[in-house]
Coordinates of C-alpha atoms and ligand atoms in Angstrom, one line a residue:
X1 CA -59.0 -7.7 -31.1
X2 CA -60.4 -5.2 -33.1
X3 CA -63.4 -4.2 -35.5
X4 CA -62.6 -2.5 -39.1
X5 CA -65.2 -0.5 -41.0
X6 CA -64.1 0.7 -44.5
X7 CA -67.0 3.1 -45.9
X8 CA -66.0 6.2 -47.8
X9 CA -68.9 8.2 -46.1
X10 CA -67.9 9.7 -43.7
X11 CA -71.1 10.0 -41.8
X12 CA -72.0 5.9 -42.0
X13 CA -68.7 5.2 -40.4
X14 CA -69.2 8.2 -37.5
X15 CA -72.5 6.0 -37.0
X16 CA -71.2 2.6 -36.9
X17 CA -68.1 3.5 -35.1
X18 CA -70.8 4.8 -32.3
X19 CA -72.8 1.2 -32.1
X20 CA -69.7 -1.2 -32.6
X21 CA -68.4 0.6 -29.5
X22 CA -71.7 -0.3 -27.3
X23 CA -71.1 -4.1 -28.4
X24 CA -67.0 -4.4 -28.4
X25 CA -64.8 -3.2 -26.3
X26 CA -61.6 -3.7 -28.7
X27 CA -60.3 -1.6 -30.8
X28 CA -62.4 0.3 -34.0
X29 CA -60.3 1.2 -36.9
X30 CA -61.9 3.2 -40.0
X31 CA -61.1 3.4 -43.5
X32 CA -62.8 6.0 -45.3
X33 CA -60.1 5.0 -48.2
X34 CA -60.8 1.4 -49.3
X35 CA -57.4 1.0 -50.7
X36 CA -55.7 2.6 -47.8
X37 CA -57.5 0.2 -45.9
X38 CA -56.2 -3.3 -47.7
X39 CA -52.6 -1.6 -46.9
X40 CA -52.9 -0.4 -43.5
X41 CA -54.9 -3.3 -42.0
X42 CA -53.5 -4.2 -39.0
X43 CA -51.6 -7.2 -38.5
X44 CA -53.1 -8.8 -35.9
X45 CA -56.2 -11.0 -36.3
X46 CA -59.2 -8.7 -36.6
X47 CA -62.8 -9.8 -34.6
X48 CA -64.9 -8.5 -37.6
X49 CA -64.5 -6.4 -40.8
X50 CA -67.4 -4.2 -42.2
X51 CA -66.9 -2.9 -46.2
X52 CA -69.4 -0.8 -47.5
X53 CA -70.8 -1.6 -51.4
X54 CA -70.8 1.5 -52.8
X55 CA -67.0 3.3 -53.1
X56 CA -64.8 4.8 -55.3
X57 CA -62.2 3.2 -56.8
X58 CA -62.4 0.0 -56.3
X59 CA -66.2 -1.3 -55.1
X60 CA -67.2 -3.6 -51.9
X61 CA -66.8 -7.1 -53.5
X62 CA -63.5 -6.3 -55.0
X63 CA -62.4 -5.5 -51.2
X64 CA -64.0 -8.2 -49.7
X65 CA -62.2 -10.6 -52.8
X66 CA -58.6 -9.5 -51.4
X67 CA -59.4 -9.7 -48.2
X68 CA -60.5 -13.1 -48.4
X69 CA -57.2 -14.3 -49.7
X70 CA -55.0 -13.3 -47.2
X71 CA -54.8 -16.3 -45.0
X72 CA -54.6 -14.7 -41.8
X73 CA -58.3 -13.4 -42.0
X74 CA -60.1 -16.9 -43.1
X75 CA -62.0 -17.2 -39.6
X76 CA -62.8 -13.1 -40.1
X77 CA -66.2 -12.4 -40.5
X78 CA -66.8 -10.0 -43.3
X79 CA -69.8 -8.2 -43.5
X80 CA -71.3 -6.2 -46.8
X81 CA -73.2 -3.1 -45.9
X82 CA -75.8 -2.8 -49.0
X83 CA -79.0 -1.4 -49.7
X84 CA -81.6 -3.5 -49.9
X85 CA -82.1 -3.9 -53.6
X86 CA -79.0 -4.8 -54.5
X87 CA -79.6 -8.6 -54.3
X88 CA -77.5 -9.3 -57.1
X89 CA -74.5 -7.9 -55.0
X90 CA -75.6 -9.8 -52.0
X91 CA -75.3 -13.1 -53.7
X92 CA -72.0 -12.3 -55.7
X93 CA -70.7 -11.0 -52.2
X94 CA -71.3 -14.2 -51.0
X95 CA -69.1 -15.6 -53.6
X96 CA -66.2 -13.7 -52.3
X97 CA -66.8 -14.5 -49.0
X98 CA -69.2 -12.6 -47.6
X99 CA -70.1 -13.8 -43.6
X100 CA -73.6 -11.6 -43.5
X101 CA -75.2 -8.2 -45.0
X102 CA -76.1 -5.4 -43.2
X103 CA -78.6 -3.3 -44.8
X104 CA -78.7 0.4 -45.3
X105 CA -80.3 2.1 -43.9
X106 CA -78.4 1.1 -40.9
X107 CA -81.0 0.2 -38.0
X108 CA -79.6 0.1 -34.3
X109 CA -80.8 -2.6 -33.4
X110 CA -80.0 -4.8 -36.3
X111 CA -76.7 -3.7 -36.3
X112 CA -76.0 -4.5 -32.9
X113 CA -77.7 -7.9 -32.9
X114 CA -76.0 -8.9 -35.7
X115 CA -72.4 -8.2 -34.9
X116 CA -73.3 -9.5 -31.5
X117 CA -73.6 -12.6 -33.2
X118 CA -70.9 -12.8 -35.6
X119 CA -67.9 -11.3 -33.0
X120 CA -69.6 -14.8 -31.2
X121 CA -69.0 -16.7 -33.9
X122 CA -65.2 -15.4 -34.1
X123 CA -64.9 -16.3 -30.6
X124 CA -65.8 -19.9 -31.2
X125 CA -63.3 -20.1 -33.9
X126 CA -60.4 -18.8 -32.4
X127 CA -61.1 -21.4 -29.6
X128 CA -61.8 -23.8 -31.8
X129 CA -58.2 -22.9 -34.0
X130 CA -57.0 -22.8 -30.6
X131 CA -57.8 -26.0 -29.7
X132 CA -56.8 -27.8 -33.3
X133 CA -53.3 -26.2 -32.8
X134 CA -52.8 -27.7 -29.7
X135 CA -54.1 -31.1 -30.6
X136 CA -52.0 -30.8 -33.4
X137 CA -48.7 -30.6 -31.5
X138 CA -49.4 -33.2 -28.9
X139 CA -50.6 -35.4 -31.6
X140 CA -46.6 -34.5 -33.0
X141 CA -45.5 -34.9 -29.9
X142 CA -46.6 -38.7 -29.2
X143 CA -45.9 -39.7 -32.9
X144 CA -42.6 -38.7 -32.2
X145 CA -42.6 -40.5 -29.0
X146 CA -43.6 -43.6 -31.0
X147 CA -41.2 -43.4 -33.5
X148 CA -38.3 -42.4 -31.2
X149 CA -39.6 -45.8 -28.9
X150 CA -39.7 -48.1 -32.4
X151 CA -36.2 -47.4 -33.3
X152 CA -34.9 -48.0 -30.1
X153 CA -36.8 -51.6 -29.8
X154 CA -35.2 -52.3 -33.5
X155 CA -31.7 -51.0 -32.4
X156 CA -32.2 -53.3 -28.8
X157 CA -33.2 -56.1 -31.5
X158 CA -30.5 -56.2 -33.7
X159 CA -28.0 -55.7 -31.2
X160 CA -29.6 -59.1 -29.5
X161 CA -28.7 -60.7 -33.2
X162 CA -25.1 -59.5 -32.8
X163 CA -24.4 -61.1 -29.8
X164 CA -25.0 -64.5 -31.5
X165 CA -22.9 -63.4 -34.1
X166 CA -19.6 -62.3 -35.1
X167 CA -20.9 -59.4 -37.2
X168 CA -20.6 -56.0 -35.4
X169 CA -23.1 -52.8 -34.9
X170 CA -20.5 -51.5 -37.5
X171 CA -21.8 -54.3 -40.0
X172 CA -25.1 -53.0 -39.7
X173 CA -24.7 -49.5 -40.1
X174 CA -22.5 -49.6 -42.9
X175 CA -25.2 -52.4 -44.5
X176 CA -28.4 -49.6 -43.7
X177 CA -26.2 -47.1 -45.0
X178 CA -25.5 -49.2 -48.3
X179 CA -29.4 -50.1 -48.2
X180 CA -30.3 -46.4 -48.4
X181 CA -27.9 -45.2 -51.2
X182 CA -28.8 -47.9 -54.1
X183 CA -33.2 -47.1 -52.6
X184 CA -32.5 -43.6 -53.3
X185 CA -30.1 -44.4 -56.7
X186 CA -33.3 -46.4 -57.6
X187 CA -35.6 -42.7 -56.9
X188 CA -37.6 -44.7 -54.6
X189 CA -39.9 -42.4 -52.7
X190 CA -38.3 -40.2 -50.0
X191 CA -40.4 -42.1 -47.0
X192 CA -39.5 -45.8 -48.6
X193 CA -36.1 -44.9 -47.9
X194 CA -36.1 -44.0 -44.8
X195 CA -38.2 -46.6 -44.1
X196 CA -35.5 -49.2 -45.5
X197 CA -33.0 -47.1 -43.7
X198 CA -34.1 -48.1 -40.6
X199 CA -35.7 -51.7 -41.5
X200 CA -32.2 -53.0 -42.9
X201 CA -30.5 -53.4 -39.4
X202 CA -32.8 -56.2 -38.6
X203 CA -32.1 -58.2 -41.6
X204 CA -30.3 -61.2 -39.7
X205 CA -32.3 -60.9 -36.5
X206 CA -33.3 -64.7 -37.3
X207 CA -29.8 -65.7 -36.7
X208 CA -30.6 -65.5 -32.6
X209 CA -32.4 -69.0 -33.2
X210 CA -29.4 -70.3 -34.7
X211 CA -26.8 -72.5 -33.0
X212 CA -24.0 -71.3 -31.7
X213 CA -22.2 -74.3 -33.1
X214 CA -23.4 -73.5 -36.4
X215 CA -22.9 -69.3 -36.5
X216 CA -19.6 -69.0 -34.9
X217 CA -17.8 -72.3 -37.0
X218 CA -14.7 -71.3 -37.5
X219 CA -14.7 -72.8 -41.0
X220 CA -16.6 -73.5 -43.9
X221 CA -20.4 -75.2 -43.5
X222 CA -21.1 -78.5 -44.2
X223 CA -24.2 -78.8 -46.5
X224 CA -25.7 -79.9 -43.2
X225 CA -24.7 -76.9 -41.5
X226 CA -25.7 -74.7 -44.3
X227 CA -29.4 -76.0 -44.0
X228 CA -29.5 -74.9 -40.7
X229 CA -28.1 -71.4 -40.8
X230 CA -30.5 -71.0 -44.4
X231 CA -33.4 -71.0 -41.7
X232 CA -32.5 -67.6 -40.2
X233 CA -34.0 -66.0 -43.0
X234 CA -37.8 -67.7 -41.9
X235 CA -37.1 -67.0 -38.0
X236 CA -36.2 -64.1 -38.7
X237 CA -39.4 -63.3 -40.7
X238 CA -41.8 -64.7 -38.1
X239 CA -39.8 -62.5 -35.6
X240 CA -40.9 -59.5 -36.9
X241 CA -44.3 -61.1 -38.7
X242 CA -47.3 -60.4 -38.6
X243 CA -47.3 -56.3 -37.2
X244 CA -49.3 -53.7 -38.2
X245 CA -46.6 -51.0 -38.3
X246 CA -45.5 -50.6 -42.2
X247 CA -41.9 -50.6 -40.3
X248 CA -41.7 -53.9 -38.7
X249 CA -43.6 -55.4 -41.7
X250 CA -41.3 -54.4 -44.0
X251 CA -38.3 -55.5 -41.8
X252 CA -40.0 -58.7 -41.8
X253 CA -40.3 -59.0 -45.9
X254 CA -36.2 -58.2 -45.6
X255 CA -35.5 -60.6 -43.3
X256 CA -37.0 -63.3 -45.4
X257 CA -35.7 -62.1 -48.6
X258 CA -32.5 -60.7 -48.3
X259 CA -31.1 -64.0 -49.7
X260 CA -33.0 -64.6 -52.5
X261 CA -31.4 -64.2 -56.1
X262 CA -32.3 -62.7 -59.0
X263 CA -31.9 -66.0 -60.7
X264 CA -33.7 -68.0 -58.5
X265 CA -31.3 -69.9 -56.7
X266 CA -31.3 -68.4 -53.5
X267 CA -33.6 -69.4 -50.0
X268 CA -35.7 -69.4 -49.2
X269 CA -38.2 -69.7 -51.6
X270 CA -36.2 -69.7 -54.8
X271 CA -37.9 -66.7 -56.1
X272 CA -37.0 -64.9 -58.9
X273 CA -36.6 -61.2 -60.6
X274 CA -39.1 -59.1 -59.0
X275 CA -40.5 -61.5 -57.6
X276 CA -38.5 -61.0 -54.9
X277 CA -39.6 -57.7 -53.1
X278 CA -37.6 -54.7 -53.7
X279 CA -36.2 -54.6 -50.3
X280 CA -34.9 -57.8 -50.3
X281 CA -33.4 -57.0 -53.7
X282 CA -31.4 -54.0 -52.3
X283 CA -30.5 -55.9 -48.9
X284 CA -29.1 -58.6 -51.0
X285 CA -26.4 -56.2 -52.5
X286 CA -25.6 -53.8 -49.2
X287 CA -25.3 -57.3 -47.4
X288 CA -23.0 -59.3 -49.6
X289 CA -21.1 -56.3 -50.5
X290 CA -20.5 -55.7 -46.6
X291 CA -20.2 -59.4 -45.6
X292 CA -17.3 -59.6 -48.7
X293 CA -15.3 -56.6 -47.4
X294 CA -15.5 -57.7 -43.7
X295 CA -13.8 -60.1 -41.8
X296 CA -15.8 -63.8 -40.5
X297 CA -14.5 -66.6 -38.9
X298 CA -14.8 -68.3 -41.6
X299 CA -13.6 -65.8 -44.6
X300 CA -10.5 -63.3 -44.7
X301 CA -12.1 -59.7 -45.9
X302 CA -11.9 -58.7 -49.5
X303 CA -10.3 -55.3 -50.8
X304 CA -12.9 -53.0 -51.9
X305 CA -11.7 -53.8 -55.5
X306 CA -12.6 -57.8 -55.7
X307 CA -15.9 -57.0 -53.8
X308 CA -17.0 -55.0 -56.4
X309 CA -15.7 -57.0 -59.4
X310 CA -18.0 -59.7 -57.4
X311 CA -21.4 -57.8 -57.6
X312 CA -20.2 -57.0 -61.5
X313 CA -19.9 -60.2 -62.4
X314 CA -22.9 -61.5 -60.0
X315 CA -25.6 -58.4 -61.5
X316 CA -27.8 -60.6 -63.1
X317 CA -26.9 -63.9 -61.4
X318 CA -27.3 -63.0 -57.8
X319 CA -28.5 -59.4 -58.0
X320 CA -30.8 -57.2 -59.5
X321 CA -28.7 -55.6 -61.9
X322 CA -30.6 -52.2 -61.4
X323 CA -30.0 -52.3 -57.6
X324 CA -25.8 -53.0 -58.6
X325 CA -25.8 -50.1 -61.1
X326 CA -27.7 -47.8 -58.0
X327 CA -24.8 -48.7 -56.0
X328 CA -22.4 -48.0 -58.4
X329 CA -24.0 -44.7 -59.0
X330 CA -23.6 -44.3 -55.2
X331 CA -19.9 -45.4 -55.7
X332 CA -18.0 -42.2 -53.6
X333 CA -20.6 -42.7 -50.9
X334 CA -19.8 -46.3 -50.0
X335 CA -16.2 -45.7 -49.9
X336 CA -16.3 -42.8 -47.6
X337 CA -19.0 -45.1 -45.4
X338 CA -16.6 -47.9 -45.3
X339 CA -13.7 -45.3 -44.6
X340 CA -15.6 -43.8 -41.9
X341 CA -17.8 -46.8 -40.3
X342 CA -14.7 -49.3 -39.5
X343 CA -14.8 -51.4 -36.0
X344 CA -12.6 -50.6 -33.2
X345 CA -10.4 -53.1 -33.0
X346 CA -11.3 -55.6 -29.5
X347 CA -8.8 -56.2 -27.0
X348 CA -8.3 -59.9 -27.3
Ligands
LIG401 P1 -22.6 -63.1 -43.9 O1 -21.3 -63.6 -43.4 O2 -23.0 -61.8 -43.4 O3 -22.7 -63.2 -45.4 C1 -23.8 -62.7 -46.1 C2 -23.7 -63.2 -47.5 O4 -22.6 -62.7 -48.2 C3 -23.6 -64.7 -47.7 O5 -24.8 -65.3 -47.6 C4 -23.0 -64.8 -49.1 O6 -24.0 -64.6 -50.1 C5 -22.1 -63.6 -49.1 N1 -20.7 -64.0 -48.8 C6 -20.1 -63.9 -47.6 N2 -18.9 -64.3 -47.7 C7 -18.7 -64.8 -48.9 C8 -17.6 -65.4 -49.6 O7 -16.5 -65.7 -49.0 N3 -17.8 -65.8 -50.9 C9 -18.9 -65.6 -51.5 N4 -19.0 -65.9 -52.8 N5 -20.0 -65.0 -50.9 C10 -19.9 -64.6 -49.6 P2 -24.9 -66.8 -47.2 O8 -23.9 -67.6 -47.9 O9 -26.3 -67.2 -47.4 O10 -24.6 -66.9 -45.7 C11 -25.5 -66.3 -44.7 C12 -24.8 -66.2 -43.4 O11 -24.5 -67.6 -43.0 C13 -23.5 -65.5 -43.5 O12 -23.7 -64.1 -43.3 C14 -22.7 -66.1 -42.3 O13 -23.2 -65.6 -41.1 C15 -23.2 -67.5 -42.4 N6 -22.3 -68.4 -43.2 C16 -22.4 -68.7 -44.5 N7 -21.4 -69.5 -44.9 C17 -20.7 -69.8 -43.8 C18 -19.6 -70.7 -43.5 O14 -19.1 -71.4 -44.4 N8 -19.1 -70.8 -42.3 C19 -19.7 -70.0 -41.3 N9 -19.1 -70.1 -40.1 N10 -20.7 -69.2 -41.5 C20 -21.2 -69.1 -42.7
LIG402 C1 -39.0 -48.0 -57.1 O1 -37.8 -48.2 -57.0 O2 -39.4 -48.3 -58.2 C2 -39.8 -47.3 -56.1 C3 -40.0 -48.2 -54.9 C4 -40.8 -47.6 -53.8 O3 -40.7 -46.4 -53.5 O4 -41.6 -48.3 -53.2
LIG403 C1 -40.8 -52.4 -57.5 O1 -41.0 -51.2 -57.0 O2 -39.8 -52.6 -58.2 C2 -41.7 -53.5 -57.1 C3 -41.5 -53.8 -55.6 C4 -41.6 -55.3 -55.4 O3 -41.2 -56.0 -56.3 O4 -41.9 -55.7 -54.3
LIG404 C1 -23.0 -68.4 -51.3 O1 -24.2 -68.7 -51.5 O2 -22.3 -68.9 -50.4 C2 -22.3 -67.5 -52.2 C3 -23.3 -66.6 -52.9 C4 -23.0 -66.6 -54.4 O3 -22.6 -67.5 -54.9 O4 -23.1 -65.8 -55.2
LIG405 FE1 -28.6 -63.1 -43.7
LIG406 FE1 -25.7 -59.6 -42.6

């Protein structure tokens, strides 16, 4: 809270020291030494700043100019003391961010009105910044709130599909986690892959409106049986369809395309290349290559080794061979994920 006058004349400073004390009851600093001035201003956030035109050295306007670009002082009025004919300085001192003019010679009564006025005006804005600041964090606060209530509705979600199933939370993770390295192998943009990263988990969540009869067989499917589980991918689309939130949309464009192929023989629309959205494209990969390496009731889990001789000779066929040679790329990442992200074994 204080008032700074720079003015090399001794006497105009004595002056305005005397009627900025009958309007503020802060503190007055003065700067007869412009350039002792820009290194000694104080380092709080000043009410007001007067600079004089006229000064040796280095003039009013180039004062003003460096003032202005320190960001602390952008609500700071800043006021030129001129003469009265010097409108050419008044309007390039409004250029370099000039608040107001006070004209020499200095009257009383001017004077005080004026900063009067503008130590108002700095009152407003610091309110005002006030204000914005705390809006700011309690706008933070609920979006984080949101967000933190989002992924635990998508974690209660999937877990609902895992109890129809005989995939694990572990199957998931390590599927997200696969998800996430071939998005970022691909350079997809930072909030995409987070985004994916937390979409993937609900991939199968369409498998809740699947029969037991059908999910848990303890063999191979019938082409009969295959029809029916083919329609998780369309439940579990119209689960999650039909939300504004760019989260649960885009788990909803997973769900229905994570078993589409690149060569158009997949469900369930048979589309093809990129056609198929990207997501679906990288789910496709991070789900096989998981479901492969994992144990169903129906399938013995591969080694690491014939999994990934699968997606070589399937990149082009079933995959998108960019999103394979991402996860290649990513190649010491999966394996320490699939070290590191194994079930606990269940007591029978
Ligand atoms: P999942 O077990 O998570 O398998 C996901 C995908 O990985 C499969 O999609 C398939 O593309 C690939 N995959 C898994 N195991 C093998 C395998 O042994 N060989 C080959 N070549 N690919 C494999 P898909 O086939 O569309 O199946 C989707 C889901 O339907 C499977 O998810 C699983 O829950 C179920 N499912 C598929 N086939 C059978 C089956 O014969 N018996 C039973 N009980 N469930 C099956
Ligand atoms: C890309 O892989 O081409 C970028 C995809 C995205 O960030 O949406
Ligand atoms: C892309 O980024 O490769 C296109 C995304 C899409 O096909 O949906
Ligand atoms: C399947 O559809 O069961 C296997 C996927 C594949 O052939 O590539
Ligand atoms: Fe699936
Ligand atoms: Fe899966």
């Amino acid at each position: 809270m204080s008032v700074i006058i720079i003015d090399d004349s001794p006497v105009n400073v004595m002056l305005m020291q005397g009627l900025a004390r009958q309007v503020h009851g802060g503190d007055i600093h003065a700067f007869t030494n412009p350039l002792e001035a820009m290194t000694c201003m104080p380092g709080e956030d000043p009410d007001l700043i007067l600079v004089d035109y006229m000064m040796p050295e280095i003039d009013g306007l180039e004062v003003i100019a460096r003032l202005r670009a320190d960001p602390r002082l952008v609500d700071t009025p800043i006021v030129m003391v001129t003469t009265a004919d010097q409108r050419a300085v008044r309007i390039k001192a409004l250029e370099e961010g000039a608040t107001d003019f006070i004209t020499k010679p200095i009257d009383a009564t001017e004077f005080k009105a004026r900063m009067r006025n503008l130590l108002r005006l700095k009152d407003a804005a610091r309110l005002l910044r006030g204000r914005a600041d705390e809006l700011a964090r309690e706008v933070a606060k609920a979006t984080k709130e949101l967000a933190d209530r989002e992924e635990e509705i998508i974690l209660r979600l999937s877990r609902a599909a895992e109890y129809r199933d005989s995939e694990t939370g572990m199957h998931i993770l390590r599927m997200a986690h696969y998800s996430r390295i071939i998005a970022e192998g691909l350079g997809c943009d930072p909030d995409y892959v987070n985004d994916l990263w937390r979409a993937a988990p609900m991939h199968d969540v369409g498998k809740i409106a699947v029969p037991d009869a059908i999910l848990l067989k303890p063999g191979r499917f019938t082409p009969e049986e295959r029809v029916e589980m083919e329609r998780h991918t369309r439940f579990g689309q119209e689960i999650l369809g039909g939300s504004q939130a760019p989260l649960i949309k885009l788990a909803s464009e997973i769900a229905g395309s994570h078993h589409e192929r690149w060569d158009g023989k997949g469900y369930p629309l048979g589309l093809s290349g990129t056609d198929i959205p990207l997501s679906g494209r990288i789910a496709a990969v991070a789900d096989v290559f998981d479901a492969l390496t994992s144990e169903r009731p129906y399938k013995k889990p591969w080694s690491l080794e014939q999994a990934r001789a699968y997606l070589v000779t399937e990149r082009g066929q079933h995959f998108d061979p960019a999103c394979v040679d991402a996860f290649f790329a990513g190649w010491a990442r999966v394996l320490e994920i699939h070290a590191t992200n194994q079930d606990i074994p269940q007591a029978a």
